[in-house]
Coordinates of C-alpha atoms in Angstrom, one line a residue:
X1 CA 148.2 58.5 165.7
X2 CA 149.3 55.3 164.1
X3 CA 148.4 54.9 160.4
X4 CA 148.6 51.9 158.1
X5 CA 147.2 48.5 157.1
X6 CA 146.0 46.1 159.8
X7 CA 144.5 42.7 159.8
X8 CA 140.7 42.9 159.8
X9 CA 140.4 41.1 163.1
X10 CA 142.5 43.8 164.8
X11 CA 140.6 46.7 163.2
X12 CA 137.7 47.2 165.6
X13 CA 137.7 50.7 167.1
X14 CA 140.0 52.1 164.5
X15 CA 139.2 54.8 162.0
X16 CA 138.8 53.8 158.3
X17 CA 141.3 55.6 156.2
X18 CA 139.6 55.1 152.8
X19 CA 136.0 54.5 151.8
X20 CA 135.4 50.8 151.4
X21 CA 132.5 48.8 150.0
X22 CA 131.2 45.8 152.0
X23 CA 128.5 44.1 149.9
X24 CA 125.7 46.7 149.4
X25 CA 126.9 49.0 152.1
X26 CA 129.7 51.5 151.7
X27 CA 131.7 52.5 154.7
X28 CA 133.1 56.0 154.4
X29 CA 136.5 57.3 155.1
X30 CA 136.6 58.4 158.8
X31 CA 134.1 55.8 159.9
X32 CA 134.9 54.2 163.2
X33 CA 134.8 50.4 162.7
X34 CA 132.5 48.5 165.0
X35 CA 131.9 44.8 165.4
X36 CA 129.1 44.8 162.9
X37 CA 131.3 46.5 160.3
X38 CA 134.0 43.9 160.9
X39 CA 131.5 41.2 160.2
X40 CA 130.3 42.9 157.0
X41 CA 133.9 43.3 155.7
X42 CA 134.7 39.7 156.6
X43 CA 131.7 38.5 154.6
X44 CA 132.8 40.6 151.7
X45 CA 136.2 38.8 151.8
X46 CA 138.2 41.8 153.0
X47 CA 141.0 40.6 155.2
X48 CA 143.0 43.8 155.7
X49 CA 142.1 47.5 156.0
X50 CA 144.0 50.7 156.1
X51 CA 143.2 52.6 159.3
X52 CA 144.2 55.2 161.8
X53 CA 144.6 54.2 165.4
X54 CA 144.3 57.2 167.7
X55 CA 146.7 57.6 170.5
X56 CA 146.2 59.3 173.9
X57 CA 145.7 63.0 173.4
X58 CA 144.7 62.7 169.7
X59 CA 141.5 64.4 168.5
X60 CA 139.6 63.1 165.5
X61 CA 139.3 65.2 162.4
X62 CA 135.7 66.3 162.7
X63 CA 135.9 67.0 166.4
X64 CA 139.1 69.0 165.8
X65 CA 137.5 71.0 162.9
X66 CA 134.4 71.7 165.1
X67 CA 136.5 72.9 168.0
X68 CA 138.3 75.4 165.7
X69 CA 135.1 76.5 164.2
X70 CA 133.6 77.2 167.7
X71 CA 136.8 79.1 168.6
X72 CA 136.6 81.3 165.5
X73 CA 135.4 84.8 166.3
X74 CA 135.4 86.7 163.0
X75 CA 132.7 89.2 162.7
X76 CA 129.8 88.5 160.2
X77 CA 131.1 85.0 159.4
X78 CA 129.4 81.7 160.4
X79 CA 130.7 78.2 160.4
X80 CA 129.0 75.3 158.7
X81 CA 129.0 71.7 160.1
X82 CA 132.1 69.7 160.2
X83 CA 132.5 66.9 157.6
X84 CA 135.6 64.9 156.6
X85 CA 137.7 67.2 158.7
X86 CA 136.5 70.3 157.1
X87 CA 134.5 73.3 158.2
X88 CA 133.6 76.0 155.7
X89 CA 133.1 79.6 156.8
X90 CA 130.4 81.7 155.1
X91 CA 129.7 85.4 155.2
X92 CA 126.4 86.4 156.9
X93 CA 126.3 89.8 155.2
X94 CA 127.4 91.2 151.9
X95 CA 130.6 93.2 152.5
X96 CA 134.3 93.4 152.2
X97 CA 136.3 90.3 153.4
X98 CA 139.3 91.2 155.4
X99 CA 142.1 88.8 156.4
X100 CA 145.3 89.5 158.3
X101 CA 148.1 87.7 156.4
X102 CA 150.4 87.5 159.4
X103 CA 147.8 85.9 161.6
X104 CA 146.8 83.4 158.9
X105 CA 150.4 82.5 158.3
X106 CA 151.0 82.0 162.1
X107 CA 148.0 79.7 162.3
X108 CA 149.1 77.6 159.3
X109 CA 152.6 77.4 160.8
X110 CA 151.5 75.6 164.0
X111 CA 151.1 72.1 162.4
X112 CA 150.8 71.1 158.7
X113 CA 147.9 68.9 159.8
X114 CA 145.8 72.1 160.6
X115 CA 145.1 74.4 157.7
X116 CA 143.2 77.7 157.2
X117 CA 142.6 78.9 153.7
X118 CA 140.6 82.1 152.8
X119 CA 139.9 84.6 150.1
X120 CA 142.3 87.4 149.4
X121 CA 142.2 90.3 151.7
X122 CA 139.7 93.0 150.7
X123 CA 137.6 90.7 148.5
X124 CA 134.0 91.8 148.0
X125 CA 131.6 89.0 149.0
X126 CA 127.9 88.4 149.0
X127 CA 125.8 87.0 151.9
X128 CA 126.3 83.2 152.3
X129 CA 129.4 83.2 150.1
X130 CA 132.2 80.9 151.4
X131 CA 135.1 83.1 152.6
X132 CA 137.3 80.5 154.3
X133 CA 137.8 76.9 155.1
X134 CA 139.3 75.0 158.0
X135 CA 140.7 71.6 157.0
X136 CA 142.2 68.9 159.2
X137 CA 144.5 67.0 156.8
X138 CA 144.9 63.6 158.6
X139 CA 142.2 61.7 160.4
X140 CA 143.3 63.0 163.8
X141 CA 145.7 65.7 165.2
X142 CA 147.7 65.9 168.4
X143 CA 145.8 67.8 171.2
X144 CA 148.7 70.1 171.8
X145 CA 148.7 71.3 168.3
X146 CA 144.9 71.8 168.4
X147 CA 145.2 73.8 171.6
X148 CA 147.6 76.2 169.9
X149 CA 145.4 76.5 166.8
X150 CA 142.4 77.3 169.0
X151 CA 144.2 80.4 170.4
X152 CA 145.3 81.4 166.9
X153 CA 141.9 81.0 165.3
X154 CA 140.3 83.0 168.1
X155 CA 142.1 86.2 167.1
X156 CA 139.3 88.6 166.2
X157 CA 141.3 90.1 163.3
X158 CA 142.2 86.8 161.7
X159 CA 139.3 87.1 159.2
X160 CA 136.2 89.3 159.2
X161 CA 133.5 90.7 156.9
X162 CA 133.0 94.4 157.0
X163 CA 129.4 94.8 156.0
X164 CA 128.5 97.1 153.1
X165 CA 126.5 100.2 154.0
X166 CA 123.5 101.0 152.0
X167 CA 124.0 104.4 150.3
X168 CA 121.9 106.8 148.2
X169 CA 124.0 107.5 145.1
X170 CA 123.9 110.0 142.3
X171 CA 125.2 109.7 138.7
X172 CA 126.6 112.5 136.6
X173 CA 127.1 111.5 133.0
X174 CA 128.7 113.8 130.5
X175 CA 127.7 113.8 126.9
X176 CA 129.5 114.2 123.5
X177 CA 128.1 113.6 120.0
X178 CA 130.2 110.4 119.7
X179 CA 128.6 108.8 122.8
X180 CA 125.3 106.9 122.1
X181 CA 122.3 107.4 124.4
X182 CA 121.9 103.6 124.6
X183 CA 125.4 103.3 126.0
X184 CA 124.6 105.8 128.7
X185 CA 121.4 104.0 129.5
X186 CA 123.2 100.7 129.9
X187 CA 125.9 102.4 132.0
X188 CA 123.2 103.6 134.4
X189 CA 121.5 100.2 134.6
X190 CA 124.8 98.4 135.2
X191 CA 125.8 100.8 138.0
X192 CA 122.4 100.1 139.7
X193 CA 123.2 96.4 139.5
X194 CA 126.7 96.9 141.1
X195 CA 125.1 98.8 143.9
X196 CA 122.3 96.3 144.6
X197 CA 124.3 93.7 146.7
X198 CA 124.9 96.4 149.4
X199 CA 121.3 97.5 149.5
X200 CA 122.3 100.8 147.9
X201 CA 120.3 102.6 145.2
X202 CA 120.9 105.0 142.4
X203 CA 118.4 107.7 143.1
X204 CA 119.4 110.5 140.8
X205 CA 121.0 110.9 137.3
X206 CA 121.8 114.0 135.3
X207 CA 123.4 114.3 131.9
X208 CA 125.5 117.3 131.1
X209 CA 128.0 118.7 128.5
X210 CA 131.5 117.3 128.9
X211 CA 132.8 120.5 130.6
X212 CA 134.1 121.1 134.2
X213 CA 132.0 124.3 134.5
X214 CA 128.8 122.2 134.0
X215 CA 129.9 119.2 136.1
X216 CA 131.1 121.1 139.2
X217 CA 127.7 122.6 140.2
X218 CA 126.1 119.2 139.7
X219 CA 128.6 117.6 142.1
X220 CA 128.1 120.4 144.6
X221 CA 124.3 119.9 144.5
X222 CA 124.5 116.1 144.9
X223 CA 126.9 116.0 147.8
X224 CA 124.3 118.1 149.7
X225 CA 121.9 115.2 150.2
X226 CA 123.5 112.0 148.8
X227 CA 126.1 109.6 150.2
X228 CA 128.1 108.9 147.0
X229 CA 128.5 110.5 143.6
X230 CA 129.7 108.9 140.4
X231 CA 130.9 110.8 137.4
X232 CA 131.0 108.9 134.0
X233 CA 132.9 111.0 131.5
X234 CA 132.1 110.8 127.8
X235 CA 135.8 111.1 127.2
X236 CA 138.6 109.4 129.1
X237 CA 140.7 111.3 131.7
X238 CA 144.1 112.1 130.4
X239 CA 145.4 114.5 133.0
X240 CA 145.0 115.5 136.6
X241 CA 143.5 118.8 135.4
X242 CA 141.1 117.2 133.0
X243 CA 137.3 117.7 133.2
X244 CA 136.4 115.3 136.1
X245 CA 139.3 116.1 138.6
X246 CA 138.9 119.8 137.7
X247 CA 135.2 119.7 138.4
X248 CA 135.8 118.0 141.8
X249 CA 138.1 120.9 142.8
X250 CA 135.8 123.5 141.5
X251 CA 133.0 122.0 143.6
X252 CA 135.2 122.7 146.7
X253 CA 136.6 119.2 147.0
X254 CA 139.9 117.4 146.9
X255 CA 141.3 114.9 144.5
X256 CA 142.9 111.9 146.2
X257 CA 144.1 110.1 143.1
X258 CA 144.1 110.2 139.3
X259 CA 144.9 106.8 137.8
X260 CA 145.5 103.4 139.3
X261 CA 147.8 100.5 138.6
X262 CA 144.9 98.1 137.8
X263 CA 144.1 97.1 134.2
X264 CA 141.3 97.5 133.3
X265 CA 140.7 100.6 135.5
X266 CA 143.8 102.7 134.9
X267 CA 141.8 105.9 134.3
X268 CA 139.9 106.2 137.6
X269 CA 139.6 109.3 139.6
X270 CA 138.9 109.3 143.4
X271 CA 138.1 112.5 145.3
X272 CA 135.7 113.9 147.9
X273 CA 133.6 116.9 148.6
X274 CA 132.5 117.6 152.2
X275 CA 133.3 114.0 153.2
X276 CA 131.2 112.6 150.4
X277 CA 133.2 110.4 148.1
X278 CA 133.2 111.2 144.4
X279 CA 134.4 108.6 142.0
X280 CA 135.3 109.4 138.4
X281 CA 134.7 106.1 136.7
X282 CA 137.0 104.7 134.1
X283 CA 135.5 103.8 130.7
X284 CA 135.8 100.1 131.6
X285 CA 133.2 100.5 134.3
X286 CA 130.6 100.6 131.5
X287 CA 131.3 96.8 131.2
X288 CA 130.2 94.2 133.7
X289 CA 133.7 92.7 133.7
X290 CA 135.8 93.1 136.8
X291 CA 137.9 96.1 136.8
X292 CA 139.6 98.6 139.2
X293 CA 136.4 100.5 139.7
X294 CA 134.9 97.4 141.5
X295 CA 137.8 97.3 143.9
X296 CA 137.5 101.0 144.8
X297 CA 133.7 100.8 145.0
X298 CA 133.8 97.8 147.4
X299 CA 136.1 99.6 149.8
X300 CA 134.0 102.8 149.7
X301 CA 130.8 100.8 150.4
X302 CA 132.5 99.1 153.4
X303 CA 133.4 102.5 154.8
X304 CA 137.1 102.2 153.8
X305 CA 137.8 104.6 151.0
X306 CA 141.4 103.8 149.8
X307 CA 144.1 106.4 150.1
X308 CA 146.3 107.3 147.2
X309 CA 149.1 105.2 148.7
X310 CA 146.8 102.2 149.0
X311 CA 145.6 102.5 145.4
X312 CA 149.3 102.8 144.3
X313 CA 149.9 99.4 146.0
X314 CA 147.2 97.5 144.0
X315 CA 149.6 96.7 141.1
X316 CA 150.4 93.1 142.3
X317 CA 147.3 91.2 141.2
X318 CA 146.0 94.2 139.3
X319 CA 146.3 92.7 135.9
X320 CA 142.6 91.8 135.2
X321 CA 142.7 92.1 131.5
X322 CA 140.3 89.5 130.1
X323 CA 141.8 86.8 128.0
X324 CA 140.2 83.5 126.8
X325 CA 142.3 81.3 129.1
X326 CA 141.3 83.2 132.2
X327 CA 137.7 84.4 132.0
X328 CA 136.5 86.7 134.9
X329 CA 133.1 86.0 136.3
X330 CA 131.1 89.2 136.7
X331 CA 127.8 90.4 138.0
X332 CA 124.9 89.9 135.7
X333 CA 121.7 92.0 135.4
X334 CA 118.8 90.5 137.3
X335 CA 117.2 89.5 134.0
X336 CA 120.4 87.7 132.9
X337 CA 120.7 86.0 136.2
X338 CA 117.1 84.8 136.1
X339 CA 117.6 83.4 132.6
X340 CA 120.9 81.8 133.4
X341 CA 119.9 80.1 136.6
X342 CA 117.6 77.4 135.4
X343 CA 116.3 74.7 137.8
X344 CA 115.3 71.2 136.9
X345 CA 113.0 69.0 139.1
X346 CA 113.7 65.4 140.0
X347 CA 110.4 63.9 141.2
X348 CA 111.2 60.7 143.2
X349 CA 108.6 58.0 142.6
X350 CA 110.5 54.7 142.7
X351 CA 110.1 53.4 146.2
X352 CA 108.1 50.4 147.4
X353 CA 106.0 52.4 149.9
X354 CA 106.5 49.5 152.3
X355 CA 104.9 51.4 155.3
X356 CA 101.6 51.2 153.5
X357 CA 101.3 47.5 154.4
X358 CA 99.9 44.8 152.2
X359 CA 96.3 45.9 151.9
X360 CA 96.3 49.6 151.1
X361 CA 98.2 49.7 147.8
X362 CA 100.8 52.2 146.7
X363 CA 100.8 55.6 148.4
X364 CA 101.5 57.4 145.1
X365 CA 98.4 55.8 143.6
X366 CA 96.2 57.0 146.4
X367 CA 93.6 59.6 145.2
X368 CA 93.4 63.2 146.3
X369 CA 90.4 65.1 144.9
X370 CA 89.9 62.2 142.4
X371 CA 93.4 62.3 141.1
X372 CA 96.3 59.9 141.8
X373 CA 98.9 61.5 144.1
X374 CA 101.8 61.0 141.7
X375 CA 99.9 62.9 139.0
X376 CA 99.0 65.6 141.4
X377 CA 102.7 66.0 142.3
X378 CA 103.8 66.0 138.7
X379 CA 101.3 68.8 137.9
X380 CA 102.6 70.7 140.8
X381 CA 106.1 70.4 139.3
X382 CA 105.0 71.4 135.9
X383 CA 103.1 74.4 137.2
X384 CA 106.2 75.8 138.7
X385 CA 108.9 78.0 137.1
X386 CA 111.3 75.1 136.8
X387 CA 112.8 74.6 133.3
X388 CA 112.1 70.8 133.2
X389 CA 111.0 67.9 135.3
X390 CA 112.0 64.3 135.4
X391 CA 110.1 61.5 137.2
X392 CA 112.1 58.5 138.5
X393 CA 110.0 55.3 138.6
X394 CA 110.9 51.9 140.0
X395 CA 108.4 49.8 141.9
X396 CA 105.2 49.5 139.9
X397 CA 106.8 51.6 137.2
X398 CA 104.1 50.8 134.6
X399 CA 101.3 51.9 136.9
X400 CA 103.1 55.1 137.8
X401 CA 103.8 55.8 134.1
X402 CA 100.1 55.2 133.2
X403 CA 99.0 57.8 135.8
X404 CA 101.3 60.4 134.2
X405 CA 100.1 59.8 130.6
X406 CA 99.8 63.0 128.6
X407 CA 102.0 65.2 130.9
X408 CA 105.0 67.0 129.4
X409 CA 107.8 65.4 131.5
X410 CA 110.5 62.7 131.2
X411 CA 110.2 59.3 132.8
X412 CA 113.3 57.4 133.9
X413 CA 113.0 53.9 135.3
X414 CA 115.4 53.0 138.0
X415 CA 115.6 49.2 138.1
X416 CA 118.0 49.4 141.1
X417 CA 115.5 51.2 143.2
X418 CA 115.7 48.5 145.9
X419 CA 119.2 49.7 146.8
X420 CA 117.8 52.9 148.3
X421 CA 117.0 56.5 147.5
X422 CA 120.5 57.4 146.3
X423 CA 120.1 55.3 143.1
X424 CA 116.9 57.1 142.2
X425 CA 118.4 60.5 142.9
X426 CA 121.4 59.8 140.7
X427 CA 119.2 58.5 137.9
X428 CA 117.1 61.7 138.0
X429 CA 120.1 64.0 138.1
X430 CA 121.7 62.2 135.2
X431 CA 118.5 62.6 133.2
X432 CA 118.4 66.4 133.8
X433 CA 121.6 66.8 131.8
X434 CA 124.2 69.5 132.1
X435 CA 122.3 72.7 131.2
X436 CA 120.6 73.3 134.6
X437 CA 122.0 75.4 137.5
X438 CA 120.2 73.5 140.2
X439 CA 118.1 70.4 140.9
X440 CA 114.9 70.6 143.0
X441 CA 114.5 67.2 144.7
X442 CA 110.8 66.6 145.1
X443 CA 109.4 63.6 147.0
X444 CA 106.3 62.0 145.5
X445 CA 104.2 61.8 148.6
X446 CA 103.7 65.5 149.7
X447 CA 100.1 66.3 148.7
X448 CA 100.0 69.8 150.4
X449 CA 102.8 71.2 148.2
X450 CA 101.7 73.6 145.5
X451 CA 103.5 75.2 142.6
X452 CA 103.8 78.4 144.5
X453 CA 105.8 76.6 147.2
X454 CA 108.3 75.4 144.6
X455 CA 108.5 78.9 143.1
X456 CA 109.4 80.3 146.5
X457 CA 112.3 77.9 146.7
X458 CA 113.4 78.7 143.1
X459 CA 113.2 82.4 143.8
X460 CA 115.5 82.0 146.8
X461 CA 117.9 79.9 144.7
X462 CA 118.1 82.7 142.1
X463 CA 118.5 85.4 144.8
X464 CA 121.5 83.5 146.2
X465 CA 123.0 83.2 142.7
X466 CA 122.7 79.4 142.6
X467 CA 125.4 79.0 145.2
X468 CA 123.4 77.6 148.1
X469 CA 121.3 74.6 149.0
X470 CA 117.7 75.8 149.4
X471 CA 115.6 73.9 151.9
X472 CA 111.8 74.2 152.7
X473 CA 110.9 74.6 156.3
X474 CA 107.9 75.1 158.6
X475 CA 109.0 77.5 161.2
X476 CA 112.1 76.1 162.9
X477 CA 111.3 72.6 161.6
X478 CA 113.2 71.6 158.5
X479 CA 111.5 69.8 155.7
X480 CA 111.3 69.2 151.9
X481 CA 111.8 69.9 149.0
X482 CA 115.4 71.0 148.6
X483 CA 117.3 72.5 145.7
X484 CA 120.9 71.4 145.2
X485 CA 123.2 73.8 143.3
X486 CA 125.2 72.6 140.4
X487 CA 128.4 72.5 142.4
X488 CA 126.8 69.9 144.7
X489 CA 125.5 67.6 141.9
X490 CA 128.8 65.8 141.3
X491 CA 128.9 64.9 145.0
X492 CA 125.3 63.7 144.9
X493 CA 126.3 61.3 142.1
X494 CA 128.7 59.5 144.6
X495 CA 125.9 58.8 147.2
X496 CA 124.8 55.2 147.8
X497 CA 122.2 53.3 149.8
X498 CA 119.1 54.9 151.3
X499 CA 120.7 58.3 151.4
X500 CA 119.3 61.5 149.9
X501 CA 120.0 65.2 150.0
X502 CA 120.4 65.3 153.7
X503 CA 123.9 63.9 153.4
X504 CA 124.9 66.9 151.2
X505 CA 123.3 69.3 153.6
X506 CA 125.0 67.9 156.6
X507 CA 128.4 67.9 154.9
X508 CA 128.7 71.7 155.5
X509 CA 130.2 72.1 152.0
X510 CA 127.5 74.6 150.9
X511 CA 125.5 77.2 152.7
X512 CA 122.0 76.2 153.5
X513 CA 119.1 78.6 153.1
X514 CA 115.8 77.8 154.8
X515 CA 112.6 79.1 153.1
X516 CA 109.4 79.2 155.1
X517 CA 106.5 77.5 153.3
X518 CA 104.4 76.4 156.2
X519 CA 103.1 72.9 157.1
X520 CA 103.4 71.7 153.5
X521 CA 107.1 71.3 154.1
X522 CA 106.5 68.4 156.5
X523 CA 103.3 66.7 155.4
X524 CA 104.1 63.4 153.7
X525 CA 101.9 60.3 153.5
X526 CA 103.8 57.1 154.3
X527 CA 100.9 55.1 155.9
X528 CA 97.3 54.5 155.1
X529 CA 96.3 56.6 158.2
X530 CA 98.4 59.5 156.9
X531 CA 96.7 59.3 153.5
X532 CA 93.3 59.4 155.1
X533 CA 94.2 62.2 157.5
X534 CA 95.5 64.3 154.6
X535 CA 92.2 63.9 152.8
X536 CA 93.0 61.1 150.4
X537 CA 91.7 57.7 149.5
X538 CA 94.1 54.7 149.5
X539 CA 94.5 52.7 146.3
X540 CA 92.4 49.9 147.7
X541 CA 90.6 51.5 150.7
X542 CA 87.3 53.3 151.3
X543 CA 86.8 57.0 151.3
X544 CA 88.5 59.0 154.0
X545 CA 86.5 59.6 157.1
X546 CA 88.5 62.6 158.1
X547 CA 89.2 65.3 155.5
X548 CA 91.5 68.2 155.5
X549 CA 93.6 67.2 158.5
X550 CA 97.4 67.4 158.2
X551 CA 99.5 64.9 160.0
X552 CA 103.0 66.2 160.7
X553 CA 105.5 63.4 160.2
X554 CA 109.3 63.4 160.6
X555 CA 111.0 65.3 157.7
X556 CA 113.0 63.3 155.2
X557 CA 115.6 64.4 152.8

């Protein structure tokens, strides 16, 4: 590959090295320059561009990334689409991520142009969480290097997710006068939250005196019909013959390890009775913050209970003590998650509706059941569980605003609406502010949508912890609306032209979750005929002759 500046008249067929603006159009990095592009750049006064010129045998960045993604064979991991030379890999199941360092190192040693980065070995992950990324650094790589990387990435042990198994668990909690009942209640609830990602459940709890003679029979009873037993002591373990390890032995079991080189988590006990794992939880496990207990629990749920030797080797990286400069994200209770993940709605109503023609008026001012469509859409937004809603106006802004009079939402006028959808999307996102976790992008011309449809999308967004793009669909056909996670909003603010959320979806940077809402996901009204078929009356036209019929049009994002 040859890289560097070339005169514009020599650039046709080369690959653009840096995004470049040509009038109102922006040519992105990686774009192959055609004759029309050369003319645009020439009109913009650009006489020289920095490009890559592929040589025989070279493979472009996206094609190379896609080839490696197809060769990847890791269990329970899926590849997203290639974009800018990158393919992200996501877990398809909650589980324990495993990576073989020697295989990863060997892959990364083939050519600095080809990289594979992943989470640390034995990291607990949720479904759809990104676990690794393949990145092609330059705009193209030699075919010989790519061929070697294909073989390396196809190694089945390179990276996998070991799915968590769903277990039925029991909790034995010991009591002392110094331990408040409220603390024990919170401990039980938090343990249930920790088990939930694996589909596991806490089915039994007993509270007993802090005495090995009382705890041992309870352990023996629980291991008879449960898969996992937790013991939370009212007092910390201080010796291998203390209450919890002694109780495990009295119940007929063995103690694998007392103590671990992870802080918080030092005072953990791991044992088993009749092949049922028994975990003596350290006091720090009463907190949602990450600690050694989480590490051991993840391995147990993945069917890999650690040995004493493996626990003893957890010291490197085992300093998890919380300090202000390095906060540790932790699981939240469902209630906290629901409160924290707030969604704002951006209702797009700025376009010229040019497909309506000259005689039918604006599609958003068409009436459905005696109400302007834009007001109907706004009420749909306000009837959902979203925290706030913003309407972006542009063409006929005053008329749109008049239709929305009295509704509790914010209006933002986009005077640059003629440049395309991206400018309206950015105006709406900016108006939402920084206190939302996701933005639901709602088109103004989808009369079949109801608040319940938006709530279904928002529920999916919360269920996936605000980390995924949520997209409405009708069976296998993709549609609208979509919810963009906060992590994608900065990228959305760089869009230009007539580009919407589809560009972010196709980038492959975030997992995409499709939510079935039926035909409402694909019914939009771009033309007078579509308005009538959907049961509406155009702004200047007669009553519809056909009511209640839905026309399925191509989906837009």
